[in-house]
């Protein structure tokens, strides 16, 4: 996160406005031009701030983008009425997973999220360092929420004890990710609901 | 596939040699420089053939690359002692799926395959037309082999009749694809074996 100065109320308002303008500019540019053509200079010009304003808070364009994406995720969660960084636990695992995956569908098809996310994901596929940062800062913390929810379900007996939750979550998260990333099929609530049911109850007869 | 002239035996040998050189050059260039910087001119120069030789058989660099990848897939299948384009049916679905996924692991970590495949996959994430071609020509035909194998398993009672095989296959294929594409975790035989077991028997107690 950016190192913020301790500002006066007015300066704080100005800082916050600059920060939001910088995030918006970074996301717009990476979506339009791709990661390799996005520069700190370009972000500064589009945000209407000096380059030094950006360098005061971040050391690289990758850092700006990571924070911009984290902020975008927080906003999406708030708009959906969810707490950021929590999967509900109503005691019904299937219902909770379906709810969260439906919210993820909404986010994935929202152009504000989709266009910059695709640009960053594409770069991460070929740029190992950026990909690793993307995973460790943005993706893995989200996946760990599923790990926690599945562990709780192991405690209540909804999931078998011998299951590795970190692998288990991939049975419903990765299909959605691949359909979105590689456009291998349509994305819908019915689809993610089906993934949850198949993952929990299996393909073989019971 | 390239439109081949009806050649004399000698001309045919020369054509085949050129075709292989063009494939190798196309795969090497896309892996080194990325899709957008790969050109027909560059492929021709590296393959030691004239530009017109390439244009005689293909109309775009995307077409050359698709054929090069299909050829690479055929070679990998032959090297693994498999028939191209078939999933074995020994009557034991879990064993058959584990075998094919282990062979896929071998292919994904082979640099000859990995480097150009990453470059093409990354471009497909942001280039919708190329992505669609990649999916329809290369990925979906492979996924349909799993559909066929799962249908056979529905006939023998190993998979429930009410399962949609096209979605079901994603429970074990997509996690491997995401770990490979986004480097979200290590890839191993133990991992893909686990995916098959979780998908077939489910996460919930039986």
Tab-separated table of C-alpha atoms in Angstrom:
chain	number	residue	atom	x	y	z
A	1	UNK	CA	0.000	0.000	0.000
A	2	UNK	CA	1.145	3.575	-0.617
A	3	UNK	CA	3.012	5.289	2.164
A	4	UNK	CA	0.722	8.161	2.951
A	5	UNK	CA	1.969	11.333	4.604
A	6	UNK	CA	0.070	12.488	7.671
A	7	UNK	CA	-1.827	15.336	6.047
A	8	UNK	CA	-4.099	18.147	7.113
A	9	UNK	CA	-7.794	17.511	6.319
A	10	UNK	CA	-7.618	19.532	3.085
A	11	UNK	CA	-4.380	17.920	1.967
A	12	UNK	CA	-5.856	14.543	2.805
A	13	UNK	CA	-8.845	15.204	0.567
A	14	UNK	CA	-6.534	16.285	-2.227
A	15	UNK	CA	-4.350	13.187	-1.745
A	16	UNK	CA	-7.333	10.881	-1.842
A	17	UNK	CA	-8.594	12.534	-5.024
A	18	UNK	CA	-5.160	12.136	-6.651
A	19	UNK	CA	-4.940	8.536	-5.548
A	20	UNK	CA	-8.335	7.718	-7.101
A	21	UNK	CA	-7.403	9.573	-10.309
A	22	UNK	CA	-4.144	7.627	-10.515
A	23	UNK	CA	-5.922	4.281	-10.029
A	24	UNK	CA	-8.520	5.133	-12.676
A	25	UNK	CA	-5.830	6.252	-15.124
A	26	UNK	CA	-3.711	3.140	-14.520
A	27	UNK	CA	-6.647	0.771	-15.052
A	28	UNK	CA	-7.839	2.628	-18.156
A	29	UNK	CA	-4.381	2.682	-19.729
A	30	UNK	CA	-3.544	-0.954	-19.104
A	31	UNK	CA	-6.925	-1.934	-20.551
A	32	UNK	CA	-6.450	0.203	-23.662
A	33	UNK	CA	-2.755	-0.172	-24.391
A	34	UNK	CA	-1.705	-3.342	-22.576
A	35	UNK	CA	0.786	-3.697	-19.756
A	36	UNK	CA	4.011	-3.172	-21.698
A	37	UNK	CA	2.837	0.133	-23.204
A	38	UNK	CA	1.572	1.527	-19.894
A	39	UNK	CA	4.075	3.895	-18.268
A	40	UNK	CA	4.239	5.979	-15.088
A	41	UNK	CA	4.438	9.057	-17.345
A	42	UNK	CA	1.270	8.033	-19.168
A	43	UNK	CA	-0.579	7.368	-15.920
A	44	UNK	CA	0.493	10.746	-14.505
A	45	UNK	CA	-0.567	12.629	-17.633
A	46	UNK	CA	-3.959	10.934	-17.749
A	47	UNK	CA	-4.553	11.412	-14.018
A	48	UNK	CA	-3.560	15.085	-14.242
A	49	UNK	CA	-0.862	14.755	-11.592
A	50	UNK	CA	2.905	15.145	-11.664
A	51	UNK	CA	5.096	12.075	-12.126
A	52	UNK	CA	6.627	12.822	-8.727
A	53	UNK	CA	3.227	12.436	-7.058
A	54	UNK	CA	3.172	8.846	-8.273
A	55	UNK	CA	6.799	8.125	-7.363
A	56	UNK	CA	6.184	9.520	-3.871
A	57	UNK	CA	3.741	6.660	-3.213
A	58	UNK	CA	4.779	3.829	-5.510
A	59	UNK	CA	8.077	2.591	-6.893
A	60	UNK	CA	6.886	1.004	-10.163
A	61	UNK	CA	3.936	0.742	-12.509
A	62	UNK	CA	3.412	-2.826	-11.299
A	63	UNK	CA	2.948	-1.497	-7.747
A	64	UNK	CA	0.453	1.159	-8.881
A	65	UNK	CA	-1.529	-1.451	-10.791
A	66	UNK	CA	-1.616	-3.929	-7.915
A	67	UNK	CA	-3.017	-1.264	-5.604
A	68	UNK	CA	-5.461	-0.111	-8.278
A	69	UNK	CA	-6.758	-3.675	-8.643
A	70	UNK	CA	-7.015	-4.156	-4.891
A	71	UNK	CA	-9.012	-0.944	-4.658
A	72	UNK	CA	-11.246	-2.075	-7.536
A	73	UNK	CA	-11.891	-5.376	-5.756
A	74	UNK	CA	-12.801	-3.560	-2.549
A	75	UNK	CA	-15.205	-1.328	-4.438
A	76	UNK	CA	-16.831	-4.279	-6.196
A	77	UNK	CA	-17.285	-6.091	-2.886
A	78	UNK	CA	-18.831	-3.003	-1.299
A	79	UNK	CA	-21.143	-2.492	-4.293
A	80	UNK	CA	-22.295	-6.103	-3.920
A	81	UNK	CA	-23.007	-5.457	-0.255
A	82	UNK	CA	-20.343	-7.939	0.834
A	83	UNK	CA	-17.588	-7.511	3.288
A	84	UNK	CA	-14.302	-7.506	1.451
A	85	UNK	CA	-12.293	-10.594	2.060
A	86	UNK	CA	-14.869	-12.849	3.639
A	87	UNK	CA	-16.955	-15.776	2.447
A	88	UNK	CA	-20.215	-16.054	4.376
A	89	UNK	CA	-20.756	-19.027	6.654
A	90	UNK	CA	-24.493	-19.680	6.997
A	91	UNK	CA	-23.866	-23.343	7.806
A	92	UNK	CA	-24.880	-24.332	4.250
A	93	UNK	CA	-21.663	-24.728	2.264
A	94	UNK	CA	-23.279	-25.204	-1.156
A	95	UNK	CA	-25.419	-22.075	-0.736
A	96	UNK	CA	-22.481	-19.989	0.476
A	97	UNK	CA	-20.219	-21.060	-2.385
A	98	UNK	CA	-22.948	-20.476	-4.966
A	99	UNK	CA	-23.552	-16.987	-3.594
A	100	UNK	CA	-19.894	-15.999	-3.754
A	101	UNK	CA	-19.392	-17.488	-7.221
A	102	UNK	CA	-22.474	-15.631	-8.520
A	103	UNK	CA	-20.939	-12.390	-7.243
A	104	UNK	CA	-17.694	-13.356	-8.985
A	105	UNK	CA	-19.603	-13.878	-12.244
A	106	UNK	CA	-21.019	-10.345	-11.907
A	107	UNK	CA	-17.534	-8.954	-11.384
A	108	UNK	CA	-15.933	-10.906	-14.247
A	109	UNK	CA	-18.427	-9.638	-16.822
A	110	UNK	CA	-18.290	-6.001	-15.604
A	111	UNK	CA	-16.209	-4.130	-18.222
A	112	UNK	CA	-14.644	-1.876	-15.545
A	113	UNK	CA	-13.124	-5.015	-14.093
A	114	UNK	CA	-12.817	-7.217	-17.158
A	115	UNK	CA	-10.757	-5.047	-19.511
A	116	UNK	CA	-7.873	-4.164	-17.167
A	117	UNK	CA	-7.943	-7.607	-15.547
A	118	UNK	CA	-7.493	-9.336	-18.893
A	119	UNK	CA	-4.532	-7.095	-19.705
A	120	UNK	CA	-2.853	-7.860	-16.394
A	121	UNK	CA	-3.628	-11.590	-16.578
A	122	UNK	CA	-2.269	-11.822	-20.134
A	123	UNK	CA	0.984	-10.157	-19.099
A	124	UNK	CA	1.234	-12.464	-16.085
A	125	UNK	CA	1.114	-15.523	-18.361
A	126	UNK	CA	4.376	-14.562	-20.085
A	127	UNK	CA	5.979	-12.270	-17.464
A	128	UNK	CA	6.841	-14.618	-14.604
A	129	UNK	CA	7.753	-11.921	-12.078
A	130	UNK	CA	4.579	-9.917	-12.600
A	131	UNK	CA	2.515	-13.110	-12.680
A	132	UNK	CA	3.946	-14.179	-9.324
A	133	UNK	CA	3.157	-10.772	-7.825
A	134	UNK	CA	-0.367	-10.864	-9.259
A	135	UNK	CA	-0.922	-14.300	-7.729
A	136	UNK	CA	0.620	-13.593	-4.315
A	137	UNK	CA	-0.986	-10.179	-3.817
A	138	UNK	CA	-4.352	-10.517	-5.517
A	139	UNK	CA	-5.323	-14.071	-6.385
A	140	UNK	CA	-3.967	-16.270	-3.583
A	141	UNK	CA	-5.442	-14.139	-0.739
A	142	UNK	CA	-8.853	-14.618	-2.366
A	143	UNK	CA	-8.307	-18.348	-2.746
A	144	UNK	CA	-7.311	-18.604	0.924
A	145	UNK	CA	-10.821	-17.411	1.832
A	146	UNK	CA	-12.167	-20.568	0.201
A	147	UNK	CA	-9.596	-22.606	2.114
A	148	UNK	CA	-10.920	-21.151	5.377
A	149	UNK	CA	-14.546	-21.778	4.400
A	150	UNK	CA	-13.797	-25.373	3.377
A	151	UNK	CA	-11.923	-25.985	6.646
A	152	UNK	CA	-14.990	-24.775	8.569
A	153	UNK	CA	-17.062	-27.209	6.483
A	154	UNK	CA	-14.669	-30.012	7.420
A	155	UNK	CA	-15.293	-29.180	11.087
A	156	UNK	CA	-19.065	-29.434	10.616
A	157	UNK	CA	-18.786	-32.599	8.507
A	158	UNK	CA	-19.945	-31.113	5.194
A	159	UNK	CA	-16.545	-31.837	3.615
A	160	UNK	CA	-14.463	-34.986	4.140
A	161	UNK	CA	-11.547	-34.600	6.543
A	162	UNK	CA	-9.036	-36.181	4.161
A	163	UNK	CA	-9.623	-33.498	1.494
A	164	UNK	CA	-6.922	-30.861	0.858
A	165	UNK	CA	-8.953	-27.602	0.804
A	166	UNK	CA	-6.349	-25.770	-1.303
A	167	UNK	CA	-6.825	-28.284	-4.116
A	168	UNK	CA	-10.561	-28.751	-3.519
A	169	UNK	CA	-11.423	-25.100	-4.144
A	170	UNK	CA	-9.935	-25.362	-7.631
A	171	UNK	CA	-12.724	-27.719	-8.706
A	172	UNK	CA	-15.175	-24.803	-8.786
A	173	UNK	CA	-12.889	-21.745	-9.001
A	174	UNK	CA	-10.608	-22.846	-11.871
A	175	UNK	CA	-13.342	-23.792	-14.357
A	176	UNK	CA	-14.842	-20.312	-13.994
A	177	UNK	CA	-11.388	-18.753	-14.292
A	178	UNK	CA	-10.580	-20.709	-17.445
A	179	UNK	CA	-13.926	-19.946	-19.138
A	180	UNK	CA	-13.340	-16.284	-18.402
A	181	UNK	CA	-9.643	-16.119	-19.304
A	182	UNK	CA	-9.642	-18.327	-22.383
A	183	UNK	CA	-13.302	-17.886	-23.368
A	184	UNK	CA	-13.817	-21.654	-23.523
A	185	UNK	CA	-17.518	-21.346	-22.713
A	186	UNK	CA	-20.302	-19.089	-21.455
A	187	UNK	CA	-20.421	-17.899	-17.857
A	188	UNK	CA	-23.693	-17.819	-15.910
A	189	UNK	CA	-25.145	-18.386	-12.443
A	190	UNK	CA	-26.501	-21.759	-13.624
A	191	UNK	CA	-22.988	-22.743	-14.655
A	192	UNK	CA	-21.323	-21.843	-11.348
A	193	UNK	CA	-24.181	-23.447	-9.373
A	194	UNK	CA	-23.560	-26.639	-11.347
A	195	UNK	CA	-19.831	-26.518	-10.629
A	196	UNK	CA	-20.514	-26.352	-6.893
A	197	UNK	CA	-22.922	-29.293	-7.010
A	198	UNK	CA	-20.579	-31.439	-9.114
A	199	UNK	CA	-17.600	-30.636	-6.875
A	200	UNK	CA	-19.418	-31.367	-3.621
A	201	UNK	CA	-21.245	-34.521	-4.691
A	202	UNK	CA	-18.917	-35.854	-7.405
A	203	UNK	CA	-19.522	-37.235	-10.863
A	204	UNK	CA	-19.809	-40.883	-9.807
A	205	UNK	CA	-23.148	-42.250	-8.559
A	206	UNK	CA	-23.654	-42.115	-4.791
B	1	UNK	CA	-3.856	-27.555	-43.052
B	2	UNK	CA	-1.588	-26.274	-45.806
B	3	UNK	CA	-2.713	-26.825	-49.358
B	4	UNK	CA	0.043	-29.003	-50.717
B	5	UNK	CA	0.814	-29.202	-54.425
B	6	UNK	CA	0.953	-32.685	-55.951
B	7	UNK	CA	4.712	-32.983	-56.057
B	8	UNK	CA	7.267	-35.369	-57.410
B	9	UNK	CA	8.907	-37.499	-54.648
B	10	UNK	CA	11.897	-35.147	-54.455
B	11	UNK	CA	9.756	-32.006	-54.360
B	12	UNK	CA	7.601	-33.631	-51.722
B	13	UNK	CA	10.620	-34.263	-49.510
B	14	UNK	CA	11.732	-30.667	-49.978
B	15	UNK	CA	8.235	-29.392	-49.153
B	16	UNK	CA	8.032	-31.467	-45.990
B	17	UNK	CA	11.443	-30.181	-44.903
B	18	UNK	CA	10.351	-26.584	-45.518
B	19	UNK	CA	7.101	-27.140	-43.653
B	20	UNK	CA	8.936	-28.481	-40.601
B	21	UNK	CA	11.453	-25.608	-40.727
B	22	UNK	CA	8.590	-23.097	-40.899
B	23	UNK	CA	6.823	-24.675	-37.915
B	24	UNK	CA	10.022	-24.700	-35.861
B	25	UNK	CA	10.761	-21.079	-36.757
B	26	UNK	CA	7.215	-19.938	-35.965
B	27	UNK	CA	7.210	-21.642	-32.551
B	28	UNK	CA	10.684	-20.354	-31.664
B	29	UNK	CA	9.854	-16.780	-32.666
B	30	UNK	CA	6.537	-16.580	-30.855
B	31	UNK	CA	8.193	-17.969	-27.740
B	32	UNK	CA	11.074	-15.488	-27.895
B	33	UNK	CA	9.378	-12.318	-29.126
B	34	UNK	CA	5.687	-12.818	-28.358
B	35	UNK	CA	2.817	-12.990	-30.776
B	36	UNK	CA	2.608	-9.346	-31.792
B	37	UNK	CA	6.288	-9.148	-32.782
B	38	UNK	CA	6.234	-12.389	-34.760
B	39	UNK	CA	5.904	-11.771	-38.519
B	40	UNK	CA	5.690	-13.884	-41.649
B	41	UNK	CA	8.929	-12.189	-42.765
B	42	UNK	CA	10.655	-13.196	-39.537
B	43	UNK	CA	9.432	-16.776	-39.783
B	44	UNK	CA	10.603	-17.020	-43.406
B	45	UNK	CA	14.046	-15.621	-42.601
B	46	UNK	CA	14.525	-17.961	-39.659
B	47	UNK	CA	13.263	-20.994	-41.575
B	48	UNK	CA	15.515	-20.163	-44.522
B	49	UNK	CA	12.642	-20.069	-47.001
B	50	UNK	CA	11.153	-17.311	-49.120
B	51	UNK	CA	8.128	-15.380	-47.851
B	52	UNK	CA	6.195	-16.660	-50.873
B	53	UNK	CA	6.702	-20.244	-49.733
B	54	UNK	CA	4.787	-19.410	-46.563
B	55	UNK	CA	2.065	-17.436	-48.353
B	56	UNK	CA	1.580	-20.316	-50.782
B	57	UNK	CA	0.402	-22.504	-47.894
B	58	UNK	CA	-0.971	-20.113	-45.277
B	59	UNK	CA	-2.755	-16.793	-45.354
B	60	UNK	CA	-1.640	-15.349	-41.995
B	61	UNK	CA	0.795	-15.835	-39.136
B	62	UNK	CA	-2.123	-17.025	-36.993
B	63	UNK	CA	-2.758	-19.843	-39.487
B	64	UNK	CA	0.923	-20.865	-39.524
B	65	UNK	CA	0.984	-20.923	-35.732
B	66	UNK	CA	-2.201	-22.968	-35.395
B	67	UNK	CA	-0.788	-25.612	-37.742
B	68	UNK	CA	2.567	-25.515	-35.954
B	69	UNK	CA	0.832	-26.145	-32.618
B	70	UNK	CA	-1.285	-28.935	-34.047
B	71	UNK	CA	1.865	-30.560	-35.414
B	72	UNK	CA	3.572	-30.145	-32.033
B	73	UNK	CA	0.623	-31.810	-30.300
B	74	UNK	CA	0.739	-34.725	-32.735
B	75	UNK	CA	4.448	-35.166	-32.132
B	76	UNK	CA	4.010	-35.061	-28.343
B	77	UNK	CA	1.259	-37.666	-28.529
B	78	UNK	CA	3.404	-39.927	-30.708
B	79	UNK	CA	6.396	-39.511	-28.388
B	80	UNK	CA	4.179	-40.531	-25.454
B	81	UNK	CA	3.148	-43.631	-27.396
B	82	UNK	CA	-0.462	-42.426	-27.547
B	83	UNK	CA	-2.732	-42.194	-30.485
B	84	UNK	CA	-3.376	-38.558	-31.225
B	85	UNK	CA	-6.851	-37.509	-30.393
B	86	UNK	CA	-8.010	-40.432	-28.278
B	87	UNK	CA	-8.461	-41.041	-24.567
B	88	UNK	CA	-8.064	-44.724	-23.707
B	89	UNK	CA	-11.069	-46.676	-22.497
B	90	UNK	CA	-9.906	-49.570	-20.334
B	91	UNK	CA	-13.223	-49.653	-18.487
B	92	UNK	CA	-11.627	-47.879	-15.485
B	93	UNK	CA	-12.460	-44.192	-15.840
B	94	UNK	CA	-10.285	-42.947	-12.963
B	95	UNK	CA	-7.229	-44.804	-14.281
B	96	UNK	CA	-7.788	-43.582	-17.847
B	97	UNK	CA	-8.199	-39.945	-16.790
B	98	UNK	CA	-5.145	-40.093	-14.520
B	99	UNK	CA	-3.055	-41.531	-17.350
B	100	UNK	CA	-4.047	-38.806	-19.810
B	101	UNK	CA	-3.594	-36.004	-17.274
B	102	UNK	CA	-0.125	-37.310	-16.360
B	103	UNK	CA	0.801	-37.161	-20.052
B	104	UNK	CA	-0.582	-33.603	-20.133
B	105	UNK	CA	1.621	-32.672	-17.167
B	106	UNK	CA	4.653	-33.966	-19.092
B	107	UNK	CA	3.683	-31.864	-22.094
B	108	UNK	CA	2.976	-28.687	-20.092
B	109	UNK	CA	6.397	-28.686	-18.435
B	110	UNK	CA	8.296	-29.482	-21.665
B	111	UNK	CA	9.938	-26.185	-22.714
B	112	UNK	CA	9.442	-26.987	-26.409
B	113	UNK	CA	5.727	-26.858	-25.713
B	114	UNK	CA	5.563	-24.473	-22.782
B	115	UNK	CA	7.308	-21.395	-24.161
B	116	UNK	CA	5.359	-20.977	-27.419
B	117	UNK	CA	2.106	-22.119	-25.772
B	118	UNK	CA	2.356	-19.438	-23.102
B	119	UNK	CA	2.935	-16.782	-25.756
B	120	UNK	CA	-0.105	-17.882	-27.747
B	121	UNK	CA	-2.298	-18.269	-24.649
B	122	UNK	CA	-1.322	-14.804	-23.374
B	123	UNK	CA	-2.232	-13.231	-26.703
B	124	UNK	CA	-5.531	-15.131	-26.740
B	125	UNK	CA	-6.506	-13.588	-23.383
B	126	UNK	CA	-6.524	-10.060	-24.845
B	127	UNK	CA	-6.999	-10.782	-28.581
B	128	UNK	CA	-10.529	-12.137	-28.821
B	129	UNK	CA	-10.336	-13.267	-32.452
B	130	UNK	CA	-7.095	-15.203	-31.968
B	131	UNK	CA	-8.344	-16.588	-28.647
B	132	UNK	CA	-11.490	-17.907	-30.316
B	133	UNK	CA	-9.434	-19.554	-33.064
B	134	UNK	CA	-7.072	-21.072	-30.484
B	135	UNK	CA	-10.021	-22.500	-28.571
B	136	UNK	CA	-11.992	-23.789	-31.561
B	137	UNK	CA	-9.032	-25.325	-33.412
B	138	UNK	CA	-6.780	-26.532	-30.613
B	139	UNK	CA	-8.413	-26.598	-27.187
B	140	UNK	CA	-12.051	-27.559	-27.740
B	141	UNK	CA	-11.254	-30.609	-29.927
B	142	UNK	CA	-9.111	-31.915	-27.051
B	143	UNK	CA	-11.847	-31.207	-24.514
B	144	UNK	CA	-14.366	-33.069	-26.685
B	145	UNK	CA	-12.265	-36.219	-26.215
B	146	UNK	CA	-13.048	-36.000	-22.497
B	147	UNK	CA	-16.722	-35.484	-23.337
B	148	UNK	CA	-16.682	-38.733	-25.324
B	149	UNK	CA	-14.884	-40.634	-22.575
B	150	UNK	CA	-17.294	-39.331	-19.909
B	151	UNK	CA	-20.283	-40.290	-22.086
B	152	UNK	CA	-18.912	-43.831	-22.354
B	153	UNK	CA	-18.604	-43.818	-18.548
B	154	UNK	CA	-22.242	-42.749	-18.271
B	155	UNK	CA	-23.193	-45.755	-20.393
B	156	UNK	CA	-21.318	-48.125	-18.067
B	157	UNK	CA	-22.647	-46.425	-14.918
B	158	UNK	CA	-19.338	-44.931	-13.700
B	159	UNK	CA	-20.711	-41.388	-14.118
B	160	UNK	CA	-24.230	-40.245	-13.237
B	161	UNK	CA	-26.567	-39.863	-16.210
B	162	UNK	CA	-27.723	-36.366	-15.161
B	163	UNK	CA	-24.174	-34.946	-15.405
B	164	UNK	CA	-23.277	-32.611	-18.287
B	165	UNK	CA	-19.943	-34.055	-19.506
B	166	UNK	CA	-18.817	-30.748	-21.045
B	167	UNK	CA	-18.972	-29.086	-17.627
B	168	UNK	CA	-17.788	-32.158	-15.702
B	169	UNK	CA	-14.449	-32.377	-17.518
B	170	UNK	CA	-13.598	-28.873	-16.320
B	171	UNK	CA	-13.376	-30.090	-12.717
B	172	UNK	CA	-10.062	-31.809	-13.490
B	173	UNK	CA	-8.891	-30.059	-16.676
B	174	UNK	CA	-9.329	-26.419	-15.612
B	175	UNK	CA	-7.423	-26.618	-12.306
B	176	UNK	CA	-4.388	-27.981	-14.162
B	177	UNK	CA	-4.798	-25.318	-16.858
B	178	UNK	CA	-4.994	-22.513	-14.298
B	179	UNK	CA	-1.977	-23.718	-12.303
B	180	UNK	CA	-0.016	-23.868	-15.526
B	181	UNK	CA	-1.236	-20.593	-17.056
B	182	UNK	CA	-1.247	-18.416	-13.951
B	183	UNK	CA	1.339	-20.342	-11.913
B	184	UNK	CA	-1.032	-20.560	-8.951
B	185	UNK	CA	0.563	-23.764	-7.707
B	186	UNK	CA	2.899	-26.653	-8.532
B	187	UNK	CA	1.989	-29.285	-11.106
B	188	UNK	CA	2.641	-32.974	-10.492
B	189	UNK	CA	1.196	-36.435	-11.102
B	190	UNK	CA	0.038	-36.548	-7.465
B	191	UNK	CA	-1.859	-33.306	-8.021
B	192	UNK	CA	-3.681	-34.445	-11.168
B	193	UNK	CA	-4.437	-37.855	-9.602
B	194	UNK	CA	-6.019	-35.988	-6.676
B	195	UNK	CA	-8.114	-33.828	-9.000
B	196	UNK	CA	-9.547	-36.933	-10.664
B	197	UNK	CA	-10.418	-38.536	-7.324
B	198	UNK	CA	-12.032	-35.367	-5.948
B	199	UNK	CA	-14.034	-34.823	-9.150
B	200	UNK	CA	-15.315	-38.387	-9.357
B	201	UNK	CA	-16.149	-38.904	-5.685
B	202	UNK	CA	-16.856	-35.338	-4.559
B	203	UNK	CA	-15.803	-33.324	-1.542
B	204	UNK	CA	-18.788	-34.227	0.629
B	205	UNK	CA	-18.768	-37.468	2.638
B	206	UNK	CA	-20.330	-40.472	0.876
